[in-house]
Amino acid sequence: MTGPIFQPPVAAPRPKGPVLVTARWVVGHRNGRHCIIENGEVVFEDGAILFVGRGYGGVATERRDYGNALIGPGFVDLDALSDLDTTILAFDNQPAWKKGRVWPRSYITRGPYEMYTRAELAFQKAYAFSLLIRNGITTALPIASLFYRAWGETVEEFTDAAHEAAALGLRVYLGPGYRTGNQVVEPDGSITTHYDEPRGLAELEAAVEYARRIEGTAGGLIRAMLAPDRIETCTPELLTRTAAAGRDLDIPVRQHCCQSKIEYDLVLKQHGMSPPEWMASLGYLSERSLLPHGTYVSGSRHIDRPGRDLEIIRDSGASIVHCPLVSGRHGSTIDHFGRYLAMGLKLGLGTDTAPPCMIMNMQVGMILTRVTAGSVTAVRCEDYYDAATLGGADALRRPDLGRLQPGARADITVFDLDRPHLGQVIDPIQTMMLAGHGRDFSTVIIDGRFVMTDRVIPGRDEAADKARAQAQFEGLMARYPERTHGHPPTSEIFASSYPVDRASPGPSLWGQP
């Protein structure tokens, strides 16, 4: 099968002629770095930026002034939440292997199955993609859980995902996740890996064919990537074939690795090497490699074993995808962001969990870095802002993204500085890091199209989407006992913060003796 897999209609048409947008502050880009322009102007046409600065003297067919706001580049999310995040269920429900986050052997034996219908999978992509836009994310590489899947993701699902992304006007890199193995809890509570290599290799071939057909569709908004699952679920054959396909197609390859002690120990036990050492021995790593999360590595407080894990990643040209919020929620973080920068590692950011708020990730990342380093000077606001914009774009080898300069794509956000909770503004980026949230973005422009205006995304009913997402999420929670060690009831898997007084037909006894 050859040719494009589809040609979906893209959201809103671009405005005709040059559009001039102005605000109190603009994040421009000059001499290889961001700069702040007071009372700045940005002009774009046909999806590209024409002018950034002050005193534009050309023609503009449309002008929009955003007042006390910050016009900046859209965020690049290299590990973008694209489902109804089940990670949040583990927030106070641990250990993960006892709470449905690792399949028990009994579930493998009975046969894993799809816990969502095709329509539900399509909805969750549309819902998640709209949330990314609402949080100022203009380029996204989706990530979703495989715990509720029969095995990997499917081409059918990602055909629907591409349609949903194009309808919203979101810039995406798509590729179904695949794997040759899966972590399993044995009856005695030990964690091993179950393999089905033929199935995983077939999924890889389907993903490669999908990539060939999807690349550059929707007017270039949709690009391809390869997305093998966690490193401990991959066999050497899967990795070597993936690397070869990535070179042949010259597309990003995202591989979750160095994200847990269990993963590190499993890879070390099976291959006698750390995850980075093993990938390097296979010739797997390259400048196309995107590696969430880069936390459990030699030379960090997490791993006693000596080694050169970070140097291996750096020297290969690969990028670490830092996801501070999800890591911090589970008691870990990289050791540390400032040190990684000083080593010359390439760093981008990912949201990976709900809420998909890049600003919250930057805020949490800064706090974790300063605590871990024991120094307030270990990282500055612009370091994380760079990672969320330039770092992601550079990881994708896209000098036309993540910056506002002539010739770059018109991926633009408007951050409203008049929101009362923001307090007094001294420096707009520092104010964003101190008190901002993704909800403070009022307008988002992607490839020259207004995909969100005054917090409204055309065609999406935010309240209806929220209600549908809640019902779908509760349906998935009800199935958790089937894939949880020992198959306990949901009441044991998900502990309430406090005792719950359920509504009943009878009178309430509260306040009575």
XYZ file of C-alpha atoms in Angstrom:
513
model
C 0.000 0.000 0.000
C 1.536 3.298 -1.046
C 0.620 6.951 -1.060
C -0.673 9.122 1.787
C -2.821 7.359 4.346
C -5.287 10.243 4.285
C -5.595 13.898 3.440
C -7.608 15.305 6.357
C -9.009 18.806 6.340
C -7.044 21.129 8.598
C -8.930 23.171 11.191
C -9.493 26.819 10.326
C -8.131 28.374 7.140
C -5.243 30.799 7.457
C -6.105 34.510 7.331
C -5.479 36.107 3.952
C -2.557 38.473 3.851
C -0.083 39.507 6.561
C -1.362 39.503 10.158
C 0.216 41.848 12.723
C -0.075 40.955 16.434
C 1.198 43.166 19.220
C 1.507 43.043 23.012
C 3.350 44.637 25.912
C 5.982 41.883 25.669
C 7.233 39.646 22.858
C 9.749 36.803 23.081
C 11.822 37.270 19.946
C 14.874 35.335 18.840
C 18.158 36.961 17.810
C 21.746 35.768 17.515
C 20.825 32.225 18.543
C 18.937 33.017 21.746
C 15.606 34.347 22.962
C 15.224 38.020 23.799
C 12.381 40.064 25.285
C 11.010 42.948 23.238
C 8.922 45.533 25.046
C 5.888 46.736 23.070
C 6.790 44.247 20.357
C 5.228 43.243 17.072
C 5.023 39.934 15.199
C 3.899 39.646 11.592
C 3.084 36.353 9.868
C 1.569 35.191 6.594
C 0.852 31.786 5.032
C 2.074 29.993 8.151
C 5.481 31.681 8.361
C 6.809 34.580 10.433
C 7.801 37.645 8.421
C 8.820 40.147 11.089
C 9.588 40.325 14.824
C 10.481 43.581 16.521
C 9.063 47.118 16.568
C 8.105 49.601 13.882
C 6.881 47.254 11.142
C 6.461 49.366 8.049
C 4.823 46.897 5.720
C 1.238 46.115 4.832
C -0.973 44.199 7.303
C -4.451 43.046 6.325
C -5.324 42.312 9.951
C -4.080 43.733 13.253
C -4.682 42.376 16.747
C -3.403 43.985 19.923
C -3.325 41.779 23.040
C -2.432 44.533 25.501
C -0.758 43.461 28.729
C 0.291 40.043 27.494
C 3.337 38.015 26.466
C 3.501 36.830 22.870
C 5.869 33.878 22.662
C 6.675 30.738 20.716
C 4.518 27.651 21.216
C 5.847 24.925 23.497
C 7.276 21.723 22.019
C 6.084 18.705 24.040
C 8.241 15.666 23.298
C 6.217 13.339 25.561
C 2.745 14.818 25.256
C -0.100 13.319 27.255
C -2.581 11.883 24.737
C -4.985 9.839 26.811
C -7.027 9.978 30.011
C -3.991 9.673 32.219
C -4.020 6.631 34.494
C -0.694 7.651 36.069
C -2.641 9.967 38.361
C -4.310 6.910 39.922
C -0.907 5.888 41.308
C -0.406 9.230 43.069
C -1.448 7.867 46.488
C -1.942 4.222 45.473
C 1.345 2.362 45.751
C 3.297 0.183 45.166
C 2.490 0.335 41.460
C 2.847 -3.417 40.887
C 0.073 -4.058 43.419
C -2.217 -1.407 41.944
C -2.658 -2.451 38.324
C 0.376 -0.640 36.901
C 2.045 -3.964 36.017
C 0.153 -6.890 34.521
C -0.087 -10.020 36.694
C 0.793 -13.384 35.163
C -2.874 -14.409 35.468
C -3.905 -11.584 33.117
C -1.269 -12.607 30.572
C -2.522 -16.207 30.768
C -6.184 -15.320 30.241
C -5.294 -13.024 27.341
C -5.057 -9.216 27.551
C -7.751 -7.330 25.660
C -8.551 -3.800 24.514
C -10.294 -1.952 27.323
C -11.408 0.921 25.060
C -13.391 0.826 21.835
C -12.093 2.494 18.685
C -14.482 5.396 19.243
C -13.276 5.832 22.830
C -9.650 5.845 21.703
C -10.424 8.472 19.062
C -12.242 10.632 21.609
C -9.441 10.477 24.134
C -6.995 11.695 21.475
C -9.247 14.605 20.522
C -9.806 15.461 24.183
C -6.110 15.270 25.050
C -5.016 17.182 21.942
C -7.400 20.026 22.774
C -5.949 20.199 26.288
C -2.454 20.502 24.843
C -3.551 23.490 22.790
C -5.227 25.064 25.827
C -1.859 24.842 27.606
C 0.128 26.600 24.905
C 1.573 23.440 23.337
C 1.793 23.752 19.567
C 3.985 20.737 18.689
C 3.277 17.382 20.332
C 4.648 13.845 20.270
C 1.797 11.858 21.870
C 2.324 9.319 24.631
C -0.356 7.047 26.097
C -0.427 4.087 28.451
C -0.282 0.540 27.119
C -1.600 -0.976 30.360
C -5.186 -0.962 29.064
C -4.253 -2.203 25.593
C -4.197 -5.758 24.269
C -0.500 -5.215 23.470
C 0.689 -2.210 21.427
C -1.113 0.642 19.702
C -2.633 0.188 16.257
C -2.437 1.883 12.876
C -6.231 2.132 12.927
C -6.107 4.125 16.159
C -3.407 6.436 14.840
C -5.265 7.028 11.607
C -8.049 8.399 13.792
C -5.513 10.338 15.893
C -4.169 12.013 12.765
C -7.664 13.084 11.737
C -8.332 14.528 15.202
C -5.024 16.427 15.270
C -5.586 17.848 11.797
C -9.131 18.914 12.660
C -7.779 20.869 15.625
C -4.800 22.248 13.718
C -2.254 20.783 16.151
C 1.279 20.074 14.910
C 2.052 16.429 15.762
C 4.572 13.669 15.255
C 2.662 10.382 15.220
C 3.530 6.712 15.446
C 1.839 3.790 17.223
C 3.680 2.436 20.236
C 4.988 -1.131 19.912
C 6.904 -3.629 22.018
C 8.201 -7.172 22.094
C 7.783 -7.595 25.847
C 5.919 -6.498 28.933
C 6.673 -6.378 32.643
C 4.789 -9.053 34.584
C 4.115 -9.658 38.283
C 4.595 -13.347 39.022
C 2.402 -15.089 41.653
C 5.182 -14.701 44.232
C 5.312 -10.939 43.684
C 8.546 -10.882 41.692
C 8.682 -8.815 38.491
C 9.892 -10.405 35.284
C 9.419 -9.749 31.571
C 7.077 -11.642 29.255
C 8.093 -11.635 25.577
C 6.186 -12.052 22.324
C 8.798 -11.028 19.778
C 6.897 -12.008 16.599
C 3.982 -9.811 17.634
C 6.233 -6.863 18.422
C 8.175 -7.148 15.173
C 4.928 -7.250 13.212
C 3.811 -4.093 15.023
C 7.116 -2.451 14.099
C 6.610 -3.232 10.423
C 3.091 -1.785 10.586
C 4.456 1.332 12.299
C 7.116 1.780 9.611
C 4.549 1.507 6.832
C 2.327 3.978 8.683
C 5.262 6.392 8.963
C 5.914 6.211 5.226
C 2.305 7.128 4.476
C 1.727 9.739 7.167
C 4.840 11.883 6.795
C 4.123 15.444 5.735
C 0.347 15.141 5.419
C -2.180 17.805 6.475
C -0.031 20.456 4.842
C 3.031 19.384 6.821
C 1.355 19.554 10.242
C 1.555 15.776 10.612
C 4.947 14.110 10.675
C 6.050 10.602 11.554
C 8.000 9.124 14.442
C 8.800 5.639 15.718
C 7.709 4.873 19.279
C 9.082 1.624 20.730
C 7.878 1.210 24.293
C 10.006 1.140 27.445
C 13.536 -0.169 27.004
C 12.979 -3.175 29.300
C 10.119 -4.357 27.062
C 12.274 -4.486 23.920
C 14.394 -7.277 22.465
C 17.690 -6.604 20.640
C 16.073 -7.427 17.295
C 13.340 -4.858 17.845
C 15.864 -2.168 18.708
C 18.229 -2.853 15.816
C 15.368 -2.922 13.301
C 13.916 0.262 14.802
C 17.258 2.055 14.535
C 17.611 0.964 10.914
C 14.101 2.179 10.088
C 14.754 5.491 11.832
C 17.884 6.005 9.736
C 16.106 4.997 6.541
C 13.140 7.320 7.143
C 15.221 9.967 8.956
C 12.509 10.479 11.588
C 12.560 10.780 15.400
C 12.711 7.605 17.475
C 11.382 7.981 21.019
C 12.432 5.358 23.570
C 11.512 5.582 27.251
C 14.538 4.627 29.295
C 16.303 5.239 32.617
C 12.964 6.009 34.257
C 12.863 3.494 37.131
C 15.059 1.293 39.289
C 13.046 -1.764 38.211
C 13.806 -1.006 34.556
C 17.500 -0.434 35.220
C 17.822 -3.675 37.193
C 15.898 -5.737 34.609
C 18.087 -4.526 31.735
C 21.251 -5.051 33.775
C 20.157 -8.577 34.711
C 19.223 -9.552 31.144
C 22.072 -7.911 29.235
C 24.826 -7.221 31.759
C 24.747 -3.528 30.855
C 22.883 -0.388 31.849
C 20.155 0.796 29.451
C 22.403 3.432 27.771
C 25.307 0.966 27.565
C 23.045 -1.638 25.980
C 21.574 0.768 23.448
C 25.043 2.007 22.527
C 26.305 -1.560 22.057
C 23.521 -2.112 19.505
C 24.329 1.076 17.584
C 20.867 2.294 18.488
C 21.491 5.826 19.719
C 21.737 8.805 17.366
C 20.698 12.421 16.970
C 17.207 11.089 16.133
C 16.868 9.478 19.588
C 14.498 11.045 22.119
C 14.899 9.508 25.567
C 12.355 10.104 28.328
C 13.263 10.258 31.286
C 17.002 9.976 31.841
C 16.678 9.767 35.633
C 18.139 6.424 36.775
C 21.683 6.634 35.448
C 25.159 5.902 36.722
C 26.692 8.797 38.577
C 23.370 9.838 40.107
C 22.082 9.371 43.624
C 19.685 6.719 42.259
C 22.302 4.241 40.965
C 25.414 3.035 42.825
C 26.895 1.223 39.829
C 29.696 3.235 38.181
C 29.489 4.047 34.503
C 29.215 6.716 31.805
C 25.490 6.642 31.074
C 25.062 10.390 30.623
C 28.251 10.715 28.602
C 27.055 7.939 26.296
C 23.769 9.753 25.703
C 25.497 13.093 25.181
C 28.133 11.792 22.786
C 25.528 10.003 20.665
C 23.676 13.260 19.986
C 20.490 11.923 21.588
C 18.167 14.186 23.587
C 16.851 13.551 27.087
C 13.154 14.347 27.481
C 12.762 15.716 30.997
C 9.288 15.219 32.569
C 9.547 16.885 35.993
C 5.923 16.681 37.138
C 5.382 12.945 36.756
C 8.835 12.186 38.167
C 8.412 14.474 41.156
C 5.007 13.025 41.968
C 6.656 9.635 42.336
C 9.573 10.832 44.439
C 12.334 11.145 41.871
C 13.960 13.593 39.505
C 17.043 13.898 37.368
C 20.218 14.656 39.305
C 20.094 17.439 38.230
C 18.923 19.739 35.393
C 21.719 22.271 35.919
C 24.348 19.535 35.892
C 22.902 18.017 32.725
C 23.071 21.409 31.031
C 26.657 21.937 32.170
C 27.597 18.523 30.761
C 26.335 19.575 27.338
C 23.374 17.204 27.216
C 20.534 18.062 24.851
C 17.383 18.610 26.930
C 13.739 18.941 25.915
C 10.583 18.724 28.010
C 7.499 16.510 28.112
C 4.250 16.733 30.059
C 3.568 12.956 30.223
C 0.831 13.290 32.837
C -2.297 15.229 33.740
C -2.639 18.140 33.689
C -0.639 18.558 30.477
C 0.614 21.934 31.668
C 4.107 22.776 30.452
C 4.271 25.759 32.785
C 3.607 23.550 35.810
C 6.318 21.172 34.604
C 8.800 24.028 34.363
C 7.852 25.331 37.806
C 8.168 21.899 39.431
C 11.398 21.250 37.521
C 12.979 24.440 38.808
C 12.041 23.632 42.402
C 13.289 20.043 42.152
C 16.560 21.194 40.601
C 17.254 23.759 43.295
C 16.399 21.315 46.087
C 18.450 18.504 44.548
C 21.428 20.761 43.870
C 21.068 22.511 47.210
C 21.485 25.836 45.461
C 19.132 28.567 44.275
C 21.572 29.369 41.455
C 21.492 25.859 39.965
C 18.903 26.852 37.358
C 17.164 29.976 36.105
C 13.739 30.520 34.533
C 15.148 30.958 31.036
C 16.899 27.578 31.235
C 13.569 25.770 31.487
C 11.833 28.076 29.012
C 14.622 27.304 26.534
C 14.103 23.567 27.080
C 10.344 23.877 26.478
C 10.875 25.733 23.210
C 14.355 25.565 21.670
C 15.290 22.272 23.325
C 12.291 20.455 21.908
C 12.713 22.000 18.475
C 16.417 21.153 18.365
C 15.692 17.574 19.450
C 13.395 17.296 16.418
C 16.046 19.006 14.265
C 13.522 21.738 13.481
C 15.176 25.186 13.523
C 11.857 26.571 12.279
C 10.066 25.750 15.555
C 10.315 26.970 19.137
C 11.343 30.532 18.261
C 9.859 33.699 16.826
C 12.100 34.927 14.040
C 11.627 35.552 10.312
C 11.353 32.265 8.425
C 10.169 30.215 11.419
C 6.717 28.659 11.411
C 4.025 30.861 12.907
C 3.441 28.813 16.075
C 2.569 31.588 18.518
C 1.011 31.818 21.978
C -0.498 34.724 23.884
C -0.065 34.592 27.665
C -2.446 36.957 29.481
C -0.548 38.942 32.123
C -3.719 40.678 33.372
C -4.956 37.577 35.196
C -5.366 38.673 38.861
C -3.537 35.706 40.382
C -0.321 36.585 38.539
C 0.311 39.551 40.791
C 2.869 42.158 39.867
C 4.886 41.695 36.694
C 8.585 42.506 36.718
C 9.880 40.112 34.089
C 7.214 38.261 32.044
C 9.073 34.925 31.933
C 9.814 34.996 35.653
C 6.183 35.899 36.348
C 5.096 32.897 34.269
C 7.386 30.639 36.309
C 6.328 32.096 39.648
C 2.543 32.221 39.324
C 1.472 31.202 35.830
C -0.518 28.241 34.560
C -1.506 26.860 31.194
C -4.970 28.330 31.778
C -3.425 31.772 31.312
C -2.965 31.305 27.563
C -5.743 33.190 25.811
C -4.842 32.624 22.155
C -2.862 29.980 20.295
C -1.777 30.198 16.659
C -0.340 27.144 14.879
C 1.121 27.370 11.403
C -0.553 30.740 10.997
C -4.036 29.519 12.013
C -5.933 30.788 15.058
C -6.686 27.423 16.683
C -7.771 28.947 20.015
C -9.127 32.464 20.552
C -10.175 33.768 23.977
C -9.808 30.200 25.323
C -12.313 28.868 22.765
C -11.323 26.052 20.396
C -13.715 25.855 17.437
C -15.740 22.656 17.394
C -14.958 21.608 20.985
C -17.485 21.785 23.826
C -15.220 21.860 26.865
C -17.924 20.928 29.392
C -19.306 18.071 27.283
C -15.792 16.740 26.655
C -15.056 16.803 30.375
C -18.225 14.865 31.227
C -17.554 12.242 28.555
C -13.945 11.880 29.676
C -15.042 11.338 33.292
C -17.481 8.577 32.336
C -14.900 6.868 30.123
C -12.265 7.097 32.851
C -14.555 5.567 35.473
C -15.341 2.709 33.085
C -11.634 1.949 32.797
C -11.154 2.103 36.573
C -13.871 -0.512 36.984
C -11.767 -2.938 34.908
C -8.617 -2.499 36.987
C -9.139 -5.650 39.126
C -8.808 -7.817 35.999
C -5.211 -6.676 35.483
C -4.110 -6.190 39.087
C -2.015 -8.679 41.084
C -4.361 -10.802 43.210
C -7.411 -9.196 41.536
C -8.542 -7.145 44.555
C -11.693 -5.006 44.368
C -11.375 -1.414 43.211
C -11.910 -0.232 46.787
C -8.561 -1.813 47.694
C -6.756 -0.600 44.571
C -7.843 3.024 44.931
C -7.774 4.199 48.525
C -9.813 7.297 49.356
C -8.077 10.201 51.093
C -10.784 10.164 53.800
C -13.775 7.914 54.515
C -16.551 8.605 52.033
C -20.117 9.116 53.198
C -22.091 7.810 50.216
C -25.483 9.326 49.506
C -28.410 7.109 50.486
C -32.247 7.443 50.555
C -32.315 7.590 54.362
C -31.648 10.588 56.643
C -28.094 11.678 57.370
C -26.835 11.079 60.923
C -24.303 13.909 60.785
C -24.651 16.233 63.780
C -26.963 13.852 65.705
C -25.969 12.339 69.056
